[in-house]
Amino acid sequence: MGTNWRRWALPAALLALALPTATGCKSTPDALPKPTTAPATAVARVCAEPAAGPATAPAGAVTVDPSVTGDLAAKTKSSPPNTTFWLRPGKHRLDRDRYAQVVPKKGDVYLGAPGAVLDGRRTNQYAFSGTAPDVTIRYLTVQGFAAPQNEGVVNHDSADGWVIEHSTIQNNSGAGLMAGARQQVRASCLRGNGQYGMNAYKGNGRISGLVLEGNEITGNNTDDWERRQSGCGCTGGVKFWAVDGADVRGNWVHDNRGTGLWADTNNNDFLIEDNVLEANDGAALIYETSYNAIVRGNTIRRNNWVEGRKYADRGDTFPFATVYLSESGGEPRVRARTNKIDIYRNVLEDNWSGITLWENADRFCNSPANTSSGDCTLLVNNTKRCAQPAIATAPLYADCRWKTQRVEIHDNRFVLDKSVVGCTVKCDRMAVLANYGTYPEWSPYQGERVAEAITGTQHNRWHDNVYVGPWSFVVHDPSRILDSAQWQAAPYRQDAGSTFRTQDGG
């Protein structure tokens, strides 16, 4: 299981939203045409404006009575697969046993009438569970369930092919929603849950074909797990684990306590586009020990003010970022729709710092410093192979390490007004760096090897961006802080074709 970087870093549907205009900049010949305005991103205001379900029961549907405790679970149990259930208006309850839950059959459909609520009364742990595939939940509010840490309320067992649409999943403990393969979550409100809005984790395999589109994901991690369990890396608006193929599109991810979107450990083939990520206490996006992603057309603003300031105030020199890539990069040998991490056409405005590319030289397969438990890279099947003497030579020297490589950051607009953020230092940084390798004693990555690689030879490039306001650039390690001229000059030669207007503020 992954964690946040402090534990192992250096010792230490939709309604349009007006966005600022972006200045065009020169594109490379093979780049897509540069837009002259900011992404026309819309905001999914589904929590305040939920869609209404059917006011009458559809033909053939089984009607569920809120005045009968446990009616939904009982009728689900007694009905055949592929049954449609219509929940009348009102508050539906399960039996008081904490393990009382609805266990759907294959193809079951649950439709909520206007005002239909399934309420766990802070007693029941799970709402919908079991392994039946292709279940659909629409127009239903699910609230007040008490799932344990790292577990979820809806689709508790990560069954495949579920569709959750126009639903509100709120004020539950644990994760409001788990995910299985081919799951689609659309136009839903994931709000105020104790740990995650959604936890995309499947204990017995990888998740593929995940779609998260047009949702509002807000105010999650109300139980403040990072404070209760320091370094757990176990919170976020959405957390993704070992997901192979995900489209995260058109969501409004805001005001979560901690990270907005966090892909952690052997994720691959993500498309993250046209989202609004704003006012999250921590990073807007973390992509950690993962592969191959496209991040485009997103509006990312006012993130990381709480966590970035916290570390700055205590004197931490690490460039705590709003978009944070940790041991993640493009890998052509891992099949995906791209073979790099491509970050472009995004607007980042008044966040605490910008984009950090990071590698922990001590974190690799079979290292005690690998916080992803027993996981290894997608290039090595047997973790035990990553040991001396084989790890010191090809191919394991490269394949036993998650590498931040083949990252391209271009045609973005970075805006910073320190008076808006309320900072004077340490909130203005882009970075590409690693630590000095020291551990364990048999590591082949000791010294500056990883820092030199991520900075100079792993094909990480910024180019054709627009910078407004004061920006500084951290390279190799936290002690090397450059201005834009040094950043563009030899030996780093970053941000070719980019423009800088440091005098403008925001």
XYZ file of C-alpha atoms in Angstrom:
506
model
C 0.000 0.000 0.000
C 1.324 3.403 -0.905
C 1.692 6.411 1.306
C 2.370 10.104 1.024
C 5.874 11.248 0.236
C 6.704 12.706 3.620
C 7.429 9.254 4.985
C 10.178 8.511 2.524
C 11.196 11.767 0.910
C 14.367 13.593 1.815
C 14.979 13.375 5.479
C 12.582 15.646 6.286
C -24.869 17.347 -17.312
C -23.139 20.328 -16.289
C -23.099 24.067 -15.733
C -20.465 26.194 -17.458
C -17.949 28.005 -15.312
C -16.134 31.113 -16.499
C -12.356 30.658 -16.633
C -9.512 33.122 -17.300
C -8.199 33.551 -20.820
C -4.860 31.919 -21.579
C -2.219 33.372 -23.836
C -1.182 31.084 -26.674
C 2.420 30.015 -27.035
C 4.522 28.358 -29.670
C 3.816 24.661 -30.233
C 6.182 21.994 -31.365
C 5.479 20.644 -34.866
C 4.051 17.361 -33.616
C 1.923 18.937 -30.910
C -1.792 19.435 -31.183
C -2.854 23.025 -31.990
C -2.496 25.277 -28.981
C -5.830 26.644 -27.738
C -6.034 30.412 -27.349
C -8.318 30.218 -24.330
C -8.445 28.195 -21.160
C -10.159 24.807 -21.312
C -13.916 25.222 -21.618
C -14.378 23.063 -18.564
C -17.786 22.754 -16.952
C -18.596 22.119 -13.335
C -20.646 19.107 -12.302
C -22.929 20.710 -9.726
C -24.768 17.500 -9.021
C -24.775 17.742 -5.218
C -26.827 20.938 -5.190
C -28.865 20.026 -8.260
C -29.435 16.248 -8.263
C -31.477 14.743 -11.054
C -34.860 13.367 -10.034
C -35.748 9.722 -10.432
C -39.016 8.302 -11.741
C -42.051 9.455 -9.753
C -43.901 6.230 -10.486
C -42.758 2.649 -10.705
C -41.628 1.532 -14.173
C -43.576 -1.309 -15.713
C -42.602 -4.612 -14.162
C -40.645 -3.080 -11.293
C -40.844 -4.359 -7.722
C -41.950 -1.551 -5.409
C -40.021 -1.126 -2.143
C -41.841 0.359 0.857
C -39.848 2.652 3.199
C -42.259 1.958 6.069
C -41.163 -1.695 6.154
C -37.717 -2.075 7.720
C -35.543 -4.391 5.629
C -37.982 -4.444 2.702
C -35.289 -3.720 0.124
C -32.985 -6.533 1.283
C -35.839 -9.017 1.610
C -37.319 -8.325 -1.824
C -33.866 -8.468 -3.412
C -33.310 -11.884 -1.848
C -36.671 -13.261 -2.996
C -36.553 -11.891 -6.553
C -34.761 -13.420 -9.561
C -31.759 -11.849 -11.300
C -32.350 -8.895 -13.610
C -35.133 -7.474 -11.448
C -35.814 -3.734 -11.335
C -36.607 -2.307 -7.890
C -38.290 1.064 -7.435
C -37.815 2.676 -4.031
C -40.727 4.852 -2.982
C -40.065 8.357 -1.615
C -38.936 8.297 2.000
C -36.204 6.916 4.229
C -35.542 3.214 3.685
C -33.795 1.242 6.429
C -32.170 -2.145 6.816
C -32.428 -4.393 9.848
C -30.463 -3.156 12.845
C -27.824 -5.885 12.609
C -24.637 -4.079 11.566
C -24.069 -6.696 8.860
C -27.554 -6.300 7.377
C -27.135 -5.307 3.734
C -28.576 -5.592 0.254
C -26.997 -8.396 -1.803
C -28.022 -7.881 -5.447
C -28.218 -10.550 -8.106
C -26.775 -10.250 -11.597
C -28.337 -7.447 -13.602
C -30.483 -6.038 -10.801
C -31.508 -2.391 -11.141
C -32.302 -0.057 -8.235
C -34.199 3.161 -9.007
C -34.958 5.786 -6.412
C -38.088 7.899 -6.610
C -37.660 11.605 -5.793
C -36.701 11.728 -2.117
C -35.774 8.057 -1.799
C -32.982 7.562 0.750
C -31.304 4.375 1.972
C -30.105 5.248 5.484
C -27.704 3.107 7.511
C -28.488 4.969 10.749
C -24.767 4.798 11.669
C -25.513 1.142 12.458
C -25.230 -0.862 9.237
C -21.760 -1.206 7.740
C -22.646 -1.826 4.098
C -25.472 -0.847 1.773
C -24.907 -2.947 -1.379
C -22.479 -5.878 -1.387
C -21.756 -9.226 -3.001
C -20.085 -10.285 -6.226
C -22.994 -10.144 -8.674
C -21.984 -8.288 -11.864
C -23.788 -5.643 -13.905
C -25.827 -4.068 -11.117
C -27.263 -0.576 -11.674
C -28.098 2.064 -9.041
C -29.779 5.300 -10.151
C -31.392 8.313 -8.466
C -30.803 7.001 -4.961
C -29.279 8.661 -1.893
C -27.185 6.327 0.284
C -26.106 7.771 3.613
C -25.245 7.097 7.224
C -23.430 3.754 6.847
C -20.472 2.873 9.049
C -17.988 0.964 6.911
C -14.639 0.155 8.555
C -11.426 1.816 7.397
C -10.476 0.965 3.790
C -13.870 -0.637 3.140
C -16.796 0.768 1.195
C -20.544 1.146 1.461
C -21.777 0.741 -2.138
C -20.337 -2.196 -4.126
C -18.483 -3.272 -1.021
C -16.975 -6.339 -2.708
C -15.782 -4.540 -5.863
C -18.026 -6.521 -8.212
C -17.613 -5.893 -11.922
C -19.753 -3.980 -14.358
C -21.710 -1.847 -11.896
C -23.276 1.426 -13.022
C -23.929 4.200 -10.504
C -25.689 7.226 -11.981
C -27.487 10.295 -10.648
C -26.980 9.086 -7.097
C -25.822 10.752 -3.894
C -23.497 8.778 -1.636
C -22.838 10.895 1.415
C -21.936 11.042 5.081
C -20.739 7.461 5.384
C -17.662 6.122 7.168
C -14.918 4.495 5.118
C -15.378 4.872 1.360
C -18.726 5.843 -0.045
C -18.119 3.624 -3.042
C -15.809 0.789 -4.054
C -15.057 -0.076 -7.693
C -14.801 -3.135 -9.882
C -13.791 -3.670 -13.496
C -15.894 -1.879 -16.124
C -17.570 0.192 -13.447
C -19.198 3.439 -14.542
C -19.885 6.238 -12.083
C -21.662 9.160 -13.709
C -23.389 12.364 -12.623
C -23.278 11.377 -8.964
C -22.481 13.218 -5.748
C -19.789 11.615 -3.566
C -19.836 13.910 -0.559
C -18.686 14.057 3.036
C -17.557 10.448 3.415
C -15.207 9.562 6.225
C -12.245 8.289 4.192
C -12.777 8.315 0.405
C -15.516 9.341 -1.955
C -14.499 6.258 -3.939
C -11.848 3.612 -3.291
C -11.000 1.893 -6.583
C -9.468 -1.222 -5.076
C -10.043 -4.892 -5.849
C -8.364 -7.298 -3.486
C -8.284 -10.232 -5.896
C -7.175 -8.588 -9.129
C -6.756 -5.447 -11.186
C -9.558 -3.127 -12.230
C -9.894 -2.281 -15.914
C -12.253 -0.122 -17.943
C -13.187 2.248 -15.106
C -15.184 5.385 -15.980
C -15.669 8.310 -13.611
C -17.535 11.068 -15.441
C -19.472 14.182 -14.537
C -19.457 13.646 -10.777
C -19.086 16.060 -7.896
C -16.602 14.739 -5.350
C -16.370 16.990 -2.342
C -15.669 17.191 1.367
C -14.374 13.651 1.784
C -12.017 12.383 4.495
C -14.155 13.880 7.225
C -12.540 11.453 9.673
C -9.109 12.961 8.897
C -7.306 9.633 8.586
C -3.884 11.096 7.815
C -3.920 12.797 11.194
C -5.324 9.762 13.003
C -2.839 7.404 11.329
C 0.210 9.414 10.334
C 1.724 8.473 6.988
C -1.046 6.044 6.063
C -1.525 7.488 2.563
C -5.088 6.266 2.889
C -7.325 9.198 1.973
C -8.518 11.237 -0.963
C -11.519 12.336 -2.913
C -10.804 9.222 -5.005
C -8.034 6.662 -4.527
C -7.044 4.278 -7.336
C -5.072 1.061 -6.759
C -3.792 -1.128 -9.611
C -6.319 0.214 -12.104
C -5.457 -0.659 -15.702
C -7.426 1.755 -17.849
C -9.481 4.609 -16.403
C -11.256 7.610 -17.892
C -11.670 10.381 -15.325
C -13.567 13.078 -17.153
C -15.598 16.178 -16.405
C -15.665 15.820 -12.615
C -15.685 18.598 -10.044
C -13.300 17.495 -7.309
C -13.178 20.122 -4.624
C -12.782 20.909 -0.941
C -11.621 17.446 0.037
C -9.558 17.139 3.198
C -6.327 15.983 1.603
C -5.680 14.947 -2.003
C -8.304 15.282 -4.722
C -7.369 12.374 -7.042
C -4.690 9.882 -5.972
C -3.523 7.002 -8.190
C -1.296 4.847 -6.020
C 0.670 1.717 -6.987
C 0.779 0.123 -10.441
C -1.995 2.066 -12.101
C -1.741 2.395 -15.877
C -3.421 3.977 -18.868
C -5.285 6.890 -17.282
C -7.048 9.662 -19.160
C -7.685 12.569 -16.802
C -9.369 15.350 -18.745
C -11.727 18.306 -18.479
C -11.986 18.133 -14.705
C -12.114 21.043 -12.287
C -9.852 20.263 -9.332
C -10.019 23.028 -6.776
C -9.637 23.986 -3.144
C -8.486 20.564 -1.983
C -6.403 20.783 1.192
C -3.628 18.744 -0.404
C -2.506 18.026 -3.943
C -5.062 18.139 -6.725
C -3.513 15.043 -8.327
C -0.972 12.472 -7.173
C 0.217 9.809 -9.629
C 2.415 7.429 -7.639
C 4.413 4.338 -8.675
C 2.269 4.140 -11.795
C 2.491 4.283 -15.577
C 1.310 5.969 -18.772
C -1.253 8.736 -18.412
C -2.754 11.672 -20.276
C -3.628 14.717 -18.161
C -5.220 17.392 -20.318
C -7.722 20.208 -20.356
C -8.124 20.385 -16.586
C -8.646 23.495 -14.492
C -6.595 23.190 -11.303
C -6.837 26.043 -8.833
C -6.408 26.952 -5.180
C -5.202 23.493 -4.177
C -2.644 22.475 -1.575
C -2.964 25.612 0.527
C -3.360 23.708 3.792
C -0.779 20.942 3.402
C 1.740 23.009 1.430
C 1.692 25.754 4.028
C 1.985 23.249 6.861
C 5.277 21.880 5.572
C 6.630 25.304 4.642
C 5.872 26.658 8.107
C 7.864 23.875 9.715
C 10.863 24.572 7.488
C 10.558 21.633 5.126
C 12.420 22.269 1.868
C 10.657 19.621 -0.223
C 8.718 21.150 -3.168
C 5.276 20.097 -2.010
C 3.313 20.088 -5.261
C -0.222 20.493 -6.525
C 0.391 17.933 -9.290
C 2.798 15.369 -7.909
C 4.337 12.523 -9.905
C 6.152 10.124 -7.625
C 8.091 7.265 -9.243
C 5.708 7.394 -12.182
C 6.351 7.697 -15.878
C 5.859 6.461 -19.371
C 6.793 2.864 -20.116
C 6.394 1.539 -23.684
C 6.502 -2.076 -22.479
C 3.296 -1.569 -20.481
C 0.427 -1.455 -22.960
C -1.649 1.727 -22.908
C -3.075 4.423 -25.184
C 0.123 6.428 -24.608
C 3.681 5.443 -23.734
C 4.429 8.514 -21.664
C 2.852 10.794 -19.107
C 1.568 13.701 -21.175
C 0.421 16.784 -19.256
C -0.924 19.508 -21.524
C -3.546 22.210 -22.066
C -4.199 22.542 -18.351
C -4.669 25.781 -16.429
C -3.067 25.828 -12.977
C -4.038 28.956 -11.089
C -3.054 30.117 -7.594
C -2.118 26.733 -6.205
C 0.589 26.088 -3.642
C 3.368 25.324 -6.149
C 2.978 23.606 -9.503
C 4.236 20.233 -10.746
C 6.863 18.102 -9.036
C 8.512 15.058 -10.626
C 10.111 12.982 -7.882
C 11.933 9.718 -7.326
C 12.887 8.205 -4.033
C 16.195 6.458 -4.706
C 15.583 4.087 -1.792
C 12.137 2.933 -2.944
C 12.295 -0.045 -5.283
C 11.174 -3.668 -5.414
C 12.307 -5.679 -2.402
C 13.593 -2.617 -0.547
C 12.503 -2.125 3.061
C 11.847 1.497 2.047
C 9.173 0.444 -0.438
C 6.014 1.662 1.267
C 3.871 -0.202 -1.286
C 4.231 -3.307 0.868
C 5.206 -6.343 -1.211
C 4.350 -4.814 -4.570
C 6.847 -4.769 -7.395
C 6.880 -2.975 -10.725
C 4.786 -4.239 -13.634
C 8.042 -5.312 -15.293
C 9.095 -7.850 -12.651
C 6.843 -10.723 -11.660
C 8.873 -12.026 -8.730
C 9.889 -9.384 -6.192
C 12.628 -11.622 -4.800
C 14.518 -11.341 -8.081
C 15.316 -7.748 -7.128
C 18.321 -8.629 -4.991
C 22.075 -8.706 -5.285
C 23.856 -9.536 -7.451
C 21.235 -9.540 -10.242
C 19.693 -6.161 -9.389
C 22.977 -4.399 -10.092
C 22.924 -5.366 -13.785
C 20.542 -5.207 -16.736
C 17.649 -5.720 -17.004
C 16.785 -5.686 -13.302
C 18.753 -2.535 -12.539
C 16.152 -0.657 -14.581
C 13.122 -2.880 -14.108
C 13.152 -3.150 -10.312
C 12.645 0.605 -9.929
C 9.541 2.639 -10.643
C 10.979 5.453 -12.722
C 9.787 9.002 -13.265
C 10.584 9.076 -16.948
C 9.125 10.134 -20.301
C 7.059 12.901 -18.716
C 6.147 15.758 -21.062
C 4.661 18.980 -19.646
C 3.652 21.385 -22.395
C 1.116 23.955 -23.566
C -0.093 24.620 -20.039
C -0.779 27.932 -18.325
C 0.688 28.415 -14.839
C -0.627 31.437 -12.938
C 0.504 32.463 -9.466
C -0.426 35.497 -7.397
C 1.220 35.117 -4.012
C -1.144 37.662 -2.484
C -4.047 35.350 -3.356
C -2.338 32.253 -1.986
C -1.135 34.206 1.043
C 2.505 33.173 0.885
C 5.957 34.670 0.403
C 8.171 31.619 -0.169
C 7.991 27.930 -1.086
C 4.676 28.206 -2.925
C 6.166 29.048 -6.340
C 8.047 25.907 -7.381
C 8.262 23.500 -10.274
C 10.589 20.609 -9.588
C 12.338 17.538 -10.940
C 14.457 15.855 -8.289
C 15.420 12.833 -6.217
C 17.085 12.133 -2.909
C 20.600 10.877 -2.276
C 20.354 7.079 -2.187
C 21.473 5.540 1.098
C 19.304 2.531 1.936
C 19.431 -0.431 2.155
C 23.140 -1.149 2.210
C 22.901 -3.475 -0.800
C 21.041 -0.955 -2.949
C 22.552 -0.348 -6.408
C 20.948 3.130 -6.446
C 23.068 4.785 -3.786
C 24.464 8.282 -4.113
C 23.302 10.695 -6.809
C 22.567 8.103 -9.493
C 18.798 8.523 -9.411
C 18.973 12.304 -9.065
C 21.211 12.496 -12.122
C 18.930 10.171 -14.070
C 15.616 11.902 -13.364
C 17.168 15.290 -14.101
C 19.199 14.491 -17.172
C 18.601 11.152 -18.872
C 15.007 10.007 -18.292
C 13.441 12.242 -20.930
C 11.425 14.524 -18.664
C 10.614 17.740 -20.529
C 8.817 21.008 -19.965
C 8.209 23.091 -23.099
C 5.863 25.653 -24.674
C 4.182 26.681 -21.440
C 2.997 30.105 -20.267
C 4.050 31.315 -16.814
C 2.397 34.293 -15.156
C 3.779 35.443 -11.830
C 6.945 34.512 -9.932
C 8.136 30.951 -10.438
C 11.272 29.140 -9.346
C 12.581 25.763 -10.448
C 14.093 23.015 -8.307
C 16.344 20.505 -10.037
C 18.305 17.440 -8.937
C 17.765 18.052 -5.188
C 16.095 20.716 -2.989
C 19.285 22.771 -2.749
C 19.342 23.657 -6.470
C 16.843 26.458 -6.987
C 16.915 28.193 -10.350
C 15.299 31.185 -11.968
C 13.698 30.859 -15.395
C 16.866 31.811 -17.288
C 18.911 29.165 -15.484
C 16.124 26.631 -15.986
C 16.167 27.243 -19.734
C 19.969 27.313 -20.049
C 22.463 24.450 -20.155
C 22.689 21.880 -18.726
C 18.947 21.575 -18.028
C 17.489 23.252 -21.148
C 13.916 23.069 -19.898
C 10.884 25.052 -21.086
C 12.037 25.740 -24.622
C 9.434 27.886 -26.342
C 7.828 28.947 -23.066
C 7.032 32.498 -21.982
C 7.550 34.057 -18.573
C 5.879 37.154 -17.176
C 7.192 37.252 -13.637
C 6.268 40.885 -13.083
C 2.564 40.317 -13.595
C 1.773 38.672 -10.280
C -1.489 36.845 -10.831
